[in-house]
Coordinates of C-alpha atoms and ligand atoms in Angstrom, one line a residue:
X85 CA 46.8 -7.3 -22.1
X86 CA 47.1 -9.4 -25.1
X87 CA 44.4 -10.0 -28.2
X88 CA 43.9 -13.6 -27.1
X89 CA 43.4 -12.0 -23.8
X90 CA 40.7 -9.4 -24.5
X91 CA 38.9 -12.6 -26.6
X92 CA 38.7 -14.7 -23.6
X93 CA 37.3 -11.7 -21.6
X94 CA 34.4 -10.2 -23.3
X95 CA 31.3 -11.2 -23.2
X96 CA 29.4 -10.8 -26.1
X97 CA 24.9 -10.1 -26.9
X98 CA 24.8 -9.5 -30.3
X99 CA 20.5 -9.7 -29.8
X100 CA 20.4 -6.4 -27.0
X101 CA 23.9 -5.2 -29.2
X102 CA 26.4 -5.7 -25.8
X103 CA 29.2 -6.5 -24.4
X104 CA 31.5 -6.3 -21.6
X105 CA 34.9 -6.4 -21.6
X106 CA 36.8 -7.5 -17.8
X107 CA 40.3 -8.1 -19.9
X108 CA 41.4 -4.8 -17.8
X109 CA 40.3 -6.3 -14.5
X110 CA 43.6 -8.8 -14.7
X111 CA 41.1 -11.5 -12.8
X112 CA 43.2 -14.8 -12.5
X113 CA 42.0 -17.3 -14.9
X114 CA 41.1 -19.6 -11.4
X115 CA 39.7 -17.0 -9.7
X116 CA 35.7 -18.2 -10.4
X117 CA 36.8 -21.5 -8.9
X118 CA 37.3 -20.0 -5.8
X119 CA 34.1 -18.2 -5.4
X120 CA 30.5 -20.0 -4.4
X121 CA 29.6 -19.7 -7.5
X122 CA 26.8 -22.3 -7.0
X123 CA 25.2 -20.8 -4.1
X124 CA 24.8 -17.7 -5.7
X125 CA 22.6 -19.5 -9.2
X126 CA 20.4 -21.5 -6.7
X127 CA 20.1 -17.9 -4.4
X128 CA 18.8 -16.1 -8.2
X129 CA 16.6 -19.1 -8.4
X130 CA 15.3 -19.2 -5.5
X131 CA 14.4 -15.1 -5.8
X132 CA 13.0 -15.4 -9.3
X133 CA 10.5 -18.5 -7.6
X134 CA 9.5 -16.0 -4.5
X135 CA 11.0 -17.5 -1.5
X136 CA 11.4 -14.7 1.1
X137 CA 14.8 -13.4 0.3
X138 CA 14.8 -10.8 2.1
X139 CA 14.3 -12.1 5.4
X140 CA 14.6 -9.1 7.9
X141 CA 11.3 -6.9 6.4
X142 CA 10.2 -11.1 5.8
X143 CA 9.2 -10.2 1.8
X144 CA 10.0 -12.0 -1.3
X145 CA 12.1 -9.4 -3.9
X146 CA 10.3 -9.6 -6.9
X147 CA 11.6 -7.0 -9.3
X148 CA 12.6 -9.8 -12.2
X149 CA 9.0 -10.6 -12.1
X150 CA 7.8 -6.9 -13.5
X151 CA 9.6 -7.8 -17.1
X152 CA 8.1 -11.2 -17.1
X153 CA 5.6 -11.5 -15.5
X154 CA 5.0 -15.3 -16.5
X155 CA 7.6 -15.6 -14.0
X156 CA 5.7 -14.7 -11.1
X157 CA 4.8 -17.6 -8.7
X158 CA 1.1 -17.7 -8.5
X159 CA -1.3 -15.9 -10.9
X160 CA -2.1 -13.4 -8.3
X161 CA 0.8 -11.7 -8.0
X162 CA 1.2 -12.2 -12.2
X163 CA -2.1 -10.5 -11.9
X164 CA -0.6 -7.6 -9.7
X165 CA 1.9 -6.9 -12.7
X166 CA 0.0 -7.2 -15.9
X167 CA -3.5 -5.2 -14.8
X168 CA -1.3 -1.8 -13.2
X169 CA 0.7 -2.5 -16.7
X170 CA -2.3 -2.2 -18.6
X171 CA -4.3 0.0 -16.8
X172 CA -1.2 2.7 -16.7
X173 CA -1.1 2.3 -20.7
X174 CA -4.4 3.1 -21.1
X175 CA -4.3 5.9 -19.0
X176 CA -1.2 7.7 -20.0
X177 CA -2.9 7.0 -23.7
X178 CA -5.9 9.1 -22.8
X179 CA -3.8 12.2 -21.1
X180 CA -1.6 12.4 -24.1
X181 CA -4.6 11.8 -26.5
X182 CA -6.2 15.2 -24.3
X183 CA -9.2 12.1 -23.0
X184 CA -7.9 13.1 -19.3
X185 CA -7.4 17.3 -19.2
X186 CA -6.4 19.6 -16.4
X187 CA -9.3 21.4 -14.7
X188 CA -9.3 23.8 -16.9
X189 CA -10.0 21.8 -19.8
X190 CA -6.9 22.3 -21.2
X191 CA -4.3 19.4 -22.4
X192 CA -1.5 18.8 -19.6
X193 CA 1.8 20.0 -21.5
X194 CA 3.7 18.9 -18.4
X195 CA 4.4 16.4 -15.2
X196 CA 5.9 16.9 -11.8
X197 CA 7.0 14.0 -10.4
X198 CA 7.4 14.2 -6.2
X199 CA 9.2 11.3 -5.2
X200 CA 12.6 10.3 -3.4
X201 CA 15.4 8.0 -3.4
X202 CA 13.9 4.6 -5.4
X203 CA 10.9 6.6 -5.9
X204 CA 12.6 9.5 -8.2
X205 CA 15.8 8.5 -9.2
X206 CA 15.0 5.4 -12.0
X207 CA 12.3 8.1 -13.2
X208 CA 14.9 10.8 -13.2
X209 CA 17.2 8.7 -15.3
X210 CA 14.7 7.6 -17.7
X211 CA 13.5 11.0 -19.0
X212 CA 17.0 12.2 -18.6
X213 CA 18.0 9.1 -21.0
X214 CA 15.3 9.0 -23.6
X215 CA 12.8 11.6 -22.9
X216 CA 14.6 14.6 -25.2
X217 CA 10.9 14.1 -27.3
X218 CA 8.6 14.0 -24.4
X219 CA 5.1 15.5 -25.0
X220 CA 5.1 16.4 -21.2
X221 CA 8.1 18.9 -20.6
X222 CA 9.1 16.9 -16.8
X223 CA 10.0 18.3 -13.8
X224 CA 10.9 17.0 -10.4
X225 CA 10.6 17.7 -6.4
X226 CA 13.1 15.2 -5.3
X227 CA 13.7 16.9 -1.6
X228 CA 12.3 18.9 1.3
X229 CA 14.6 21.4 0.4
X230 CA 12.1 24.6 0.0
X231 CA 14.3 26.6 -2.4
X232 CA 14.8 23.8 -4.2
X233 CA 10.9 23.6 -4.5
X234 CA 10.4 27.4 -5.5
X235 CA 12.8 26.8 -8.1
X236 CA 11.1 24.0 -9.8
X237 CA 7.8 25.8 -9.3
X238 CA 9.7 29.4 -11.2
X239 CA 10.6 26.8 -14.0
X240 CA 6.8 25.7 -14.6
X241 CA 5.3 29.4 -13.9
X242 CA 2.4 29.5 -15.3
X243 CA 2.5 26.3 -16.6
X244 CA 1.7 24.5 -13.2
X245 CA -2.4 25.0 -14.1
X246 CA -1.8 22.5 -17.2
X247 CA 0.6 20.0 -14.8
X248 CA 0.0 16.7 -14.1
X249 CA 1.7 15.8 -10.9
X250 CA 2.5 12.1 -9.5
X251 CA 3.0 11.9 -6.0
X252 CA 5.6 8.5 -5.8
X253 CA 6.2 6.2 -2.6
X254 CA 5.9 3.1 -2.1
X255 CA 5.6 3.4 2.2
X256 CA 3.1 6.3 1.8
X257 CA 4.7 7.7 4.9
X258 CA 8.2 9.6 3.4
X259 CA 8.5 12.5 5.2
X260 CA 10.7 14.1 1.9
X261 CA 7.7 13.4 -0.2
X262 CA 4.9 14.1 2.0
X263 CA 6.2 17.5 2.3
X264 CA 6.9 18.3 -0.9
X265 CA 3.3 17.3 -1.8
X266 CA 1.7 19.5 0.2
X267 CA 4.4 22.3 -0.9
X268 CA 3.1 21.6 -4.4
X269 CA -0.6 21.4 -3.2
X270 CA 0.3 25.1 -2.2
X271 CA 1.7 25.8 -5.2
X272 CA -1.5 24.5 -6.9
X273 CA -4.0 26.6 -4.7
X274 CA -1.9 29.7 -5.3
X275 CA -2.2 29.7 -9.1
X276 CA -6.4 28.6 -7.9
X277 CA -6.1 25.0 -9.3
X278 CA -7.8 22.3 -7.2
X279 CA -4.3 20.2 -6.2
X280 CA -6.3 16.6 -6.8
X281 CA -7.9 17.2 -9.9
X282 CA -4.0 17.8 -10.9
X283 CA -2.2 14.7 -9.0
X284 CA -1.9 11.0 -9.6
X285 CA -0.6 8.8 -6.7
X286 CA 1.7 5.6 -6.8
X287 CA 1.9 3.8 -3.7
X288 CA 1.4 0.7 -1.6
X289 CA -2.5 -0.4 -1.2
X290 CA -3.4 1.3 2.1
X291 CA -0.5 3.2 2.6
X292 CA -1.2 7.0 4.3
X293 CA -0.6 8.7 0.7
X294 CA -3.1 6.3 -0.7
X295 CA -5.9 7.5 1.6
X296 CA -4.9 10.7 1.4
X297 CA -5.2 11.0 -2.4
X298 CA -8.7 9.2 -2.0
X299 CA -9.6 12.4 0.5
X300 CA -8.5 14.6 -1.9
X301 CA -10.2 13.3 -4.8
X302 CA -6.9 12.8 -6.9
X303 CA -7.7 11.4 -10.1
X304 CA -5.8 8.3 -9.8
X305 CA -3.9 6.0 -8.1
X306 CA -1.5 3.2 -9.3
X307 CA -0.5 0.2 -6.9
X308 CA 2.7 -0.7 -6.0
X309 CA 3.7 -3.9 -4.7
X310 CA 5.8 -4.4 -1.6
X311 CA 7.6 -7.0 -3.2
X312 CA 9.7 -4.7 -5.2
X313 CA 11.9 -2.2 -3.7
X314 CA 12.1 1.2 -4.4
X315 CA 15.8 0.8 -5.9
X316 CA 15.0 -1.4 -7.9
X317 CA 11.2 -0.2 -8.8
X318 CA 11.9 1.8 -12.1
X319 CA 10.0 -1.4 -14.1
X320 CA 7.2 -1.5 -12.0
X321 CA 4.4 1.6 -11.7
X322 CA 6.9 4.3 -10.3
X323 CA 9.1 4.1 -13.0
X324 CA 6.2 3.0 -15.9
X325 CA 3.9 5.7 -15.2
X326 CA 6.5 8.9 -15.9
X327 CA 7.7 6.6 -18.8
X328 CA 4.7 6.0 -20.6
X329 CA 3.4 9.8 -20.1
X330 CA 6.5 10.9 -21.4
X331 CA 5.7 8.7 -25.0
X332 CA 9.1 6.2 -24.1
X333 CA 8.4 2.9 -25.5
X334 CA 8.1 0.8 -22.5
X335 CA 7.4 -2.7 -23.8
X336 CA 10.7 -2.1 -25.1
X337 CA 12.0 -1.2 -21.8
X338 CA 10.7 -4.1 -20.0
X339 CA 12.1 -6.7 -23.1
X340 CA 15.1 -5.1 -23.1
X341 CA 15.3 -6.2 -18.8
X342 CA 13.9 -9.6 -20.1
X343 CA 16.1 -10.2 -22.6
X344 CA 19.1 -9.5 -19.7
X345 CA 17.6 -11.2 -17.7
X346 CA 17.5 -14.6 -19.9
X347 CA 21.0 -14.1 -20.5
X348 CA 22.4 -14.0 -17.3
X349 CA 20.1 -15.9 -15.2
X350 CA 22.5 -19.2 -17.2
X351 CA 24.5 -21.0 -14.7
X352 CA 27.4 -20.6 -16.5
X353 CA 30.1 -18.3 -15.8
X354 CA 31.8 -18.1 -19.1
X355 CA 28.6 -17.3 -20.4
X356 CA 26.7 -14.7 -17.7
X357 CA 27.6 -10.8 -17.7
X358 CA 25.7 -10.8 -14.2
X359 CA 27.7 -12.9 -12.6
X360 CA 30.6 -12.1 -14.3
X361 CA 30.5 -8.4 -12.5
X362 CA 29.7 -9.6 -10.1
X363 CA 32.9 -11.3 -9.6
X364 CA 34.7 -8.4 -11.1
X365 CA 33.3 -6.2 -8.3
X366 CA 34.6 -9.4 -5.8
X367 CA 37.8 -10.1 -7.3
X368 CA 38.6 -5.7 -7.2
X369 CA 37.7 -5.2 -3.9
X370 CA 38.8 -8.7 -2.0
X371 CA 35.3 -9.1 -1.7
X372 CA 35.0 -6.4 1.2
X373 CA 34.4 -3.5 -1.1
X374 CA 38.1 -2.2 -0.7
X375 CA 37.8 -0.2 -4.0
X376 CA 35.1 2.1 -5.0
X377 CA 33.7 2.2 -8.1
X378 CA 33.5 4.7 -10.6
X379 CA 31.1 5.2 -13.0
X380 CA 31.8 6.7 -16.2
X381 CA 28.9 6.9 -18.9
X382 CA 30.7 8.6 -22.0
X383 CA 27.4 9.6 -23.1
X384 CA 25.8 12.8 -21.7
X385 CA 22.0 11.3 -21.8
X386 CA 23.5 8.9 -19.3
X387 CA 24.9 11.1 -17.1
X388 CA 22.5 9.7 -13.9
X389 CA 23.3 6.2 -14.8
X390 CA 26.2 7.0 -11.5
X391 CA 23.8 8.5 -9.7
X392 CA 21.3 5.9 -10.1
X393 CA 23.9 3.1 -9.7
X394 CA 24.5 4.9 -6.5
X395 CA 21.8 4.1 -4.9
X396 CA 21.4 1.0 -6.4
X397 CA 24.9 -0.5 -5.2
X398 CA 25.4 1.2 -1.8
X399 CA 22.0 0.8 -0.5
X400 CA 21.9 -2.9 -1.8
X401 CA 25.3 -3.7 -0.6
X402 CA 26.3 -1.5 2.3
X403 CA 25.0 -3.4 5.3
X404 CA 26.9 -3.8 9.0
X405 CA 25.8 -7.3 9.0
X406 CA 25.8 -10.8 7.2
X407 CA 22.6 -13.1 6.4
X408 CA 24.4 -15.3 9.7
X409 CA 24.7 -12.0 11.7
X410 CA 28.4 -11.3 11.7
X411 CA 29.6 -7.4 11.7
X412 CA 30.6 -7.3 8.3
X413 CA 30.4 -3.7 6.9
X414 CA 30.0 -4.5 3.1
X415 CA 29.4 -2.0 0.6
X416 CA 30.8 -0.9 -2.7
X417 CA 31.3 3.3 -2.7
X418 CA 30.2 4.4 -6.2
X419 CA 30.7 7.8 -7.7
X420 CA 31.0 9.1 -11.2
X421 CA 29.3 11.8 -14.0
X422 CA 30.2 11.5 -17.1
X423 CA 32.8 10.7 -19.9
X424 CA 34.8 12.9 -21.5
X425 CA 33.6 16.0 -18.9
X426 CA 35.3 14.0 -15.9
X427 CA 38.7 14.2 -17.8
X428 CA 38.7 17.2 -17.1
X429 CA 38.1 17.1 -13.3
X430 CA 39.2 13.9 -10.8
X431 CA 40.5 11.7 -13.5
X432 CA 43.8 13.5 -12.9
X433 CA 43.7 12.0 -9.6
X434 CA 42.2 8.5 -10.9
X435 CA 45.6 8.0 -12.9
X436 CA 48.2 9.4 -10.5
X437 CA 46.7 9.8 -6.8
X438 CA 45.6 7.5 -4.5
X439 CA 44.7 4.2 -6.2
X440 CA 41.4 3.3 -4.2
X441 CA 38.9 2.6 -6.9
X442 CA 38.1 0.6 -10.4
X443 CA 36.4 2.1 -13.1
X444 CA 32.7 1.3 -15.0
X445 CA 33.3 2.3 -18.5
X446 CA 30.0 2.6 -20.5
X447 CA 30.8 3.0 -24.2
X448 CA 28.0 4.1 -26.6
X449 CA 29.0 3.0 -30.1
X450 CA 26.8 5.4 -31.9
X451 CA 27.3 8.7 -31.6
X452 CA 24.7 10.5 -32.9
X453 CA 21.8 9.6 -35.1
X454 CA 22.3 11.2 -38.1
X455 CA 25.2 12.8 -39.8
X456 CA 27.7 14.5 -38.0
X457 CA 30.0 17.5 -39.1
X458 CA 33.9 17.3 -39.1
X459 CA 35.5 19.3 -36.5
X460 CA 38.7 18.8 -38.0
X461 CA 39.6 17.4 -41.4
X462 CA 39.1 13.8 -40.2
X463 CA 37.3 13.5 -37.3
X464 CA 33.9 14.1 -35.9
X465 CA 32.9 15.3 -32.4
X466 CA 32.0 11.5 -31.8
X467 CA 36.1 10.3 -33.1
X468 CA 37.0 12.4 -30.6
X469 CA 34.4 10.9 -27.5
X470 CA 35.8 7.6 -28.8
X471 CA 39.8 8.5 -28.2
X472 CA 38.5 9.9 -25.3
X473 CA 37.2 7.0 -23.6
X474 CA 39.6 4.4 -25.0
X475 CA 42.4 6.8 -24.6
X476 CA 41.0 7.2 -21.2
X477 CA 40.9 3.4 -20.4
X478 CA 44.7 2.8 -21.5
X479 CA 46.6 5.2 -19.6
X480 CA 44.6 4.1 -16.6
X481 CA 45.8 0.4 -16.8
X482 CA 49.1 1.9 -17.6
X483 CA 48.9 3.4 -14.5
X484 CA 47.2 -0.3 -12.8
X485 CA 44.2 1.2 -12.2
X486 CA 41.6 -1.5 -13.5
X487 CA 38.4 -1.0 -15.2
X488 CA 35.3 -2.6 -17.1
X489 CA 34.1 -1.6 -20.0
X490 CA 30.7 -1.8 -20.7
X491 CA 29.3 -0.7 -24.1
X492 CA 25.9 -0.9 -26.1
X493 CA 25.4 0.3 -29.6
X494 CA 22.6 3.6 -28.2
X495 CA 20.9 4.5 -26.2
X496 CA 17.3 3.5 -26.3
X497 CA 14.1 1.9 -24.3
X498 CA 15.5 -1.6 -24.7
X499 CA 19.4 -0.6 -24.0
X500 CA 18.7 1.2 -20.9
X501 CA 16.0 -1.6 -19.8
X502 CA 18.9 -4.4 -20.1
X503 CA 21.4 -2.0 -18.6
X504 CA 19.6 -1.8 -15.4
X505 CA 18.7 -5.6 -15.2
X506 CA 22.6 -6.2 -15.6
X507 CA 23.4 -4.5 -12.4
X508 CA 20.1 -5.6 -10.6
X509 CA 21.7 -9.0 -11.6
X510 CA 25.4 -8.3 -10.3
X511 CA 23.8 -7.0 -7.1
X512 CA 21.6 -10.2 -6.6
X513 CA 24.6 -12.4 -7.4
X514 CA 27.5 -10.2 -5.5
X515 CA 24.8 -10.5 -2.1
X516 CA 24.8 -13.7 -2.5
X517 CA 28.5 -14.7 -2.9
X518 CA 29.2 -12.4 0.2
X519 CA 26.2 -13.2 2.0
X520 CA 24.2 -10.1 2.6
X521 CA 20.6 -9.4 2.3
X522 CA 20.7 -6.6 0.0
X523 CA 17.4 -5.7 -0.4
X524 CA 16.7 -3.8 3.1
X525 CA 17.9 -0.5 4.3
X526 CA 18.1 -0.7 8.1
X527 CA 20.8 2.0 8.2
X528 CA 18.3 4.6 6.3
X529 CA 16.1 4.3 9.7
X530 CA 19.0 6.0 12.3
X531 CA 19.0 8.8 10.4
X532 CA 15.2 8.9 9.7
X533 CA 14.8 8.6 14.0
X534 CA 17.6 11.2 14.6
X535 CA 15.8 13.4 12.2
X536 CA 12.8 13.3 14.2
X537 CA 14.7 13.9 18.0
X538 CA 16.0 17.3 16.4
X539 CA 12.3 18.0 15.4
X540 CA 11.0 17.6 18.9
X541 CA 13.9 19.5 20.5
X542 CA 13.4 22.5 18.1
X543 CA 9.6 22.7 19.3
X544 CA 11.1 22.3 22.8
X545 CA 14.0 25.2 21.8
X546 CA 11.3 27.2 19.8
X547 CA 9.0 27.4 23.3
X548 CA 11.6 28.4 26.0
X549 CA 12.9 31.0 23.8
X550 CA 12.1 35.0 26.0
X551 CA 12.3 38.4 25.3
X552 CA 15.6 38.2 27.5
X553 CA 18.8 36.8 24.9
X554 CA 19.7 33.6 26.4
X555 CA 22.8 31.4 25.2
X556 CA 22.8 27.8 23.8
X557 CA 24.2 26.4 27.6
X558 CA 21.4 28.6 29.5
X559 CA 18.4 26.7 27.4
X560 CA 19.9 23.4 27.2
X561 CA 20.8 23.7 31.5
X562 CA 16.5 24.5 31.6
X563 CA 15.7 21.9 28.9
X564 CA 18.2 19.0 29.9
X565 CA 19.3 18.8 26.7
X566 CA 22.6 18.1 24.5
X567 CA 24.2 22.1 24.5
X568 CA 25.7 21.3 20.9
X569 CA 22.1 20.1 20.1
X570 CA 19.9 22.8 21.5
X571 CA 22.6 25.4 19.4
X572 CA 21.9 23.9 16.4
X573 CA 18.4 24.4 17.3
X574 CA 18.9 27.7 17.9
X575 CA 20.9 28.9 14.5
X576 CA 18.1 27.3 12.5
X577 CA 16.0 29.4 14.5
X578 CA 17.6 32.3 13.4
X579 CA 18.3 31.7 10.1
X580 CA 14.5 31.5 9.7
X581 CA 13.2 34.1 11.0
X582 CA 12.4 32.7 14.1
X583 CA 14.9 33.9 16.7
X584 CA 17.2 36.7 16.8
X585 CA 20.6 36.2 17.5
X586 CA 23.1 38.2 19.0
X587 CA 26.3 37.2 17.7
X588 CA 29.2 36.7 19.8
X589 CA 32.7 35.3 19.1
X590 CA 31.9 31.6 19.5
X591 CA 29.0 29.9 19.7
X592 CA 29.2 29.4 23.3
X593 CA 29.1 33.3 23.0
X594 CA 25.9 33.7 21.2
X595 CA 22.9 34.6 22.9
X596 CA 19.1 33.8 21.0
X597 CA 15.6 35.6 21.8
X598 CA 12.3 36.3 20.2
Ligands
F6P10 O1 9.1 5.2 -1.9 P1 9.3 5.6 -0.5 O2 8.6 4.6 0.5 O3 8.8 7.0 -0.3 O4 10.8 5.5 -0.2 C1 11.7 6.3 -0.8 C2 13.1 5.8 -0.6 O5 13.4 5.8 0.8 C3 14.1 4.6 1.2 O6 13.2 3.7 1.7 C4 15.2 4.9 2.1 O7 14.7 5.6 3.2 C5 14.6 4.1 -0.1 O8 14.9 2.8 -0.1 C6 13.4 4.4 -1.0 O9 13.7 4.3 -2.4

């Protein structure tokens, strides 16, 4: 890749201190021209102006609005931005400032935030990213996964009386989240603390979680809209609330999306980072998603920027069908950690095994604030992340293996802000140059209903269970049921105290009884 090259491939914002580099992409100089390039800035234009662009749940997608909200298309919904915005200011001001106090009177020293997917990860990220100075030490139920729960609650201890908890989800209904609120509420009555006078809900106007914390006198409730989705909700109330309880600067946040946003809502190519990775992401994968991206933050305080990224990509882009209804099965697999920790780990196999993938680079330029020892007589700790990561990039490419690098000068409120309005941006234009809706999640829904059948069955299982052992294929010939099914029923059963199993050599072998 030549100098004159690498000058005609990065794109440079000197105002949010970015770039991105595609030099390492080899993307034919023609290859823009081939792609519908112009469908995809009227499709942006027609989001940002709320036309319903997401036609299957029949919403608008409105996330570009919460970072402007002079951008929303009538002054109600601007109205639905700006007084939550306010109103979440003032209140996180008055916890911090010891105005709102736990039961006991006492100052909350930390937050639990319950929430899944959309509704925990963007907070996740944020306090992983810039909370290190947070007044409220945070913690997070992200799962119905009870020992995950007991866990968390060992890490608060006694610390759960002085706890302020936010219950996040924009349905209302999550199963994930409604359990581990009431797991929490038990937590709460345990250690003799009333669970509302503790908890804060964020969810949709009338949603079950919103009545509930109205029954249960929580002490507040902040509204989110259903025009923003919960992958791409970390700017609106879900991801605001945490923020601005943790003491992160998030006017800076949100101008940081703006300023992104500005810069890459342009309808020129040479120009637009947004839809330049977008076409990066096209041009790797044939624009069927035939390589997987990898994500490779080599900065530890943006080690969930993959994870996040994740869910952002794959639940956006991995749909069966097009907006015409043609079997499609897009998608773009991402995985990734962190830079220079993955080095050692699967980047042996990145350079030499099975070339199915392009890599994300993200570069942080400074390395620490402050001064930095030597760790040998030239270098610094932060030298040596640097020859890492551009060491890194080069014997990839030596090896073909194509990547972006994407780097920002630190890592701060407005940084992260336009980081996540870039990829909200390649994920709006990428849908739209391969035709997908990307902002529903049918797929999520199969699982969700299978979930539920194995529920039923196991009350079924849990009843015909005797004092006489009976195997798997006995039950499931009385019930009617899948044998492989009721089994699974039954092992659960036993794992948990519920059954007791005599173990035979197979499963068909085993026999289960009260
Ligand atoms: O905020 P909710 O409604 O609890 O949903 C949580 C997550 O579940 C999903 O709807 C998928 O089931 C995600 O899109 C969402 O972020």
């Amino acid at each position: 890749m030549s100098w004159t090259e690498y000058n005609q491939s990065i794109i440079r914002y000197p105002e949010l201190g970015f770039s991105i580099d595609t030099s390492l992409m080899d993307i034919p100089a023609d290859y823009a021209a081939g792609l519908e390039l112009d469908k995809a800035f009227a499709g942006i234009k027609a989001i940002e102006k709320g036309d319903i662009c997401n036609p299957d749940e029949g919403r608008m997608v409105g996330h570009y609005w919460l970072r402007n909200a002079e951008l929303a298309p009538t002054a109600e919904l601007k109205a639905d931005i700006t007084g939550p915005l306010a109103d979440l200011k003032a209140f996180a001001a008055k916890v911090l400032a010891g105005e709102i106090v736990a039961e006991n009177g006492e100052k909350f020293e930390n937050l639990l935030v319950i929430g899944i997917g959309g509704s925990a990860l963007g907070p996740q990220l944020v306090y992983d990213a810039l909370g290190a100075k947070s007044p409220l030490k945070t913690f997070f139920f992200d799962n119905t996964d009870p020992a995950g729960i007991d866990t968390t609650v060992a890490k608060i201890g006694c610390g759960l009386s002085k706890t302020l908890s936010l219950v996040v989800s924009k349905s209302g209904g999550t199963a994930e989240t409604r359990n581990a609120m009431l797991e929490a509420k038990a937590a709460y009555e345990a250690a003799g603390c009333d669970f509302g006078k503790h908890t804060v809900a964020i969810t949709g106007i009338g949603s079950k979680l919103d009545d509930y914390s109205k029954a249960n006198g929580f002490i507040a409730m902040f509204p989110m809209d259903d025009w923003v989705g919960g992958r791409t909700s970390v700017m609106s109330t879900v991801g605001l609330v945490p923020a601005a309880l943790q003491g992160i600067d998030i006017d800076e946040f949100l101008q940081g999306a703006a300023d992104m946003d500005a810069l890459t809502r342009v309808d020129d190519f040479a120009k637009n980072a947004g839809i330049q990775l977008a076409a990066a992401w096209h041009h790797a994968g044939n624009g069927k998603g035939e390589k997987d991206m990898v994500v490779l933050p080599y900065k530890d305080s943006l080690v969930l920027f993959s994870k996040y990224l994740q869910q952002l990509v794959m639940e956006s882009l991995g749909k069966e069908l097009d907006l015409d209804g043609n079997v499609v099965h897009q998608g773009i697999a991402v995985y990734g950690n962190k830079g220079s920790t993955d080095q050692h780990a699967y980047v042996q196999q990145l350079r030499d095994g099975v070339h199915n993938f392009f890599v994300t680079f993200i570069e942080v330029r400074e390395g620490r604030d402050g001064q930095s020892i030597k760790v040998e007589d030239d270098f610094t700790s932060a030298d040596y992340l640097q020859g890492f990561l551009r060491g890194t990039r080069k014997a990839l490419y030596q090896s073909d293996r194509k990547s972006i690098t994407i780097s920002i000068d630190k890592v701060t409120p407005r940084s992260l802000g336009a980081l996540i309005a870039l990829f909200e941006r390649a994920v709006s234009y990428y849908a739209l140059l391969v035709n997908i809706n990307a902002y529903h999640q049918p797929g999520v829904e199969a699982g969700k209903k299978a979930a539920g059948d194995f529920l039923t069955l196991l009350n079924k299982v849990r009843e015909s269970l005797s004092a006489d052992a009976q195997s798997a294929e006995q039950i499931a010939a009385t019930l009617g049921d899948d044998i492989e099914d009721v089994y699974h029923c039954l092992s659960h059963l036993a794992a948990n105290g519920q059954a007791k199993l005599n173990a035979g050599a197979t499963p068909a072998e085993d026999s289960f009884a009260v």
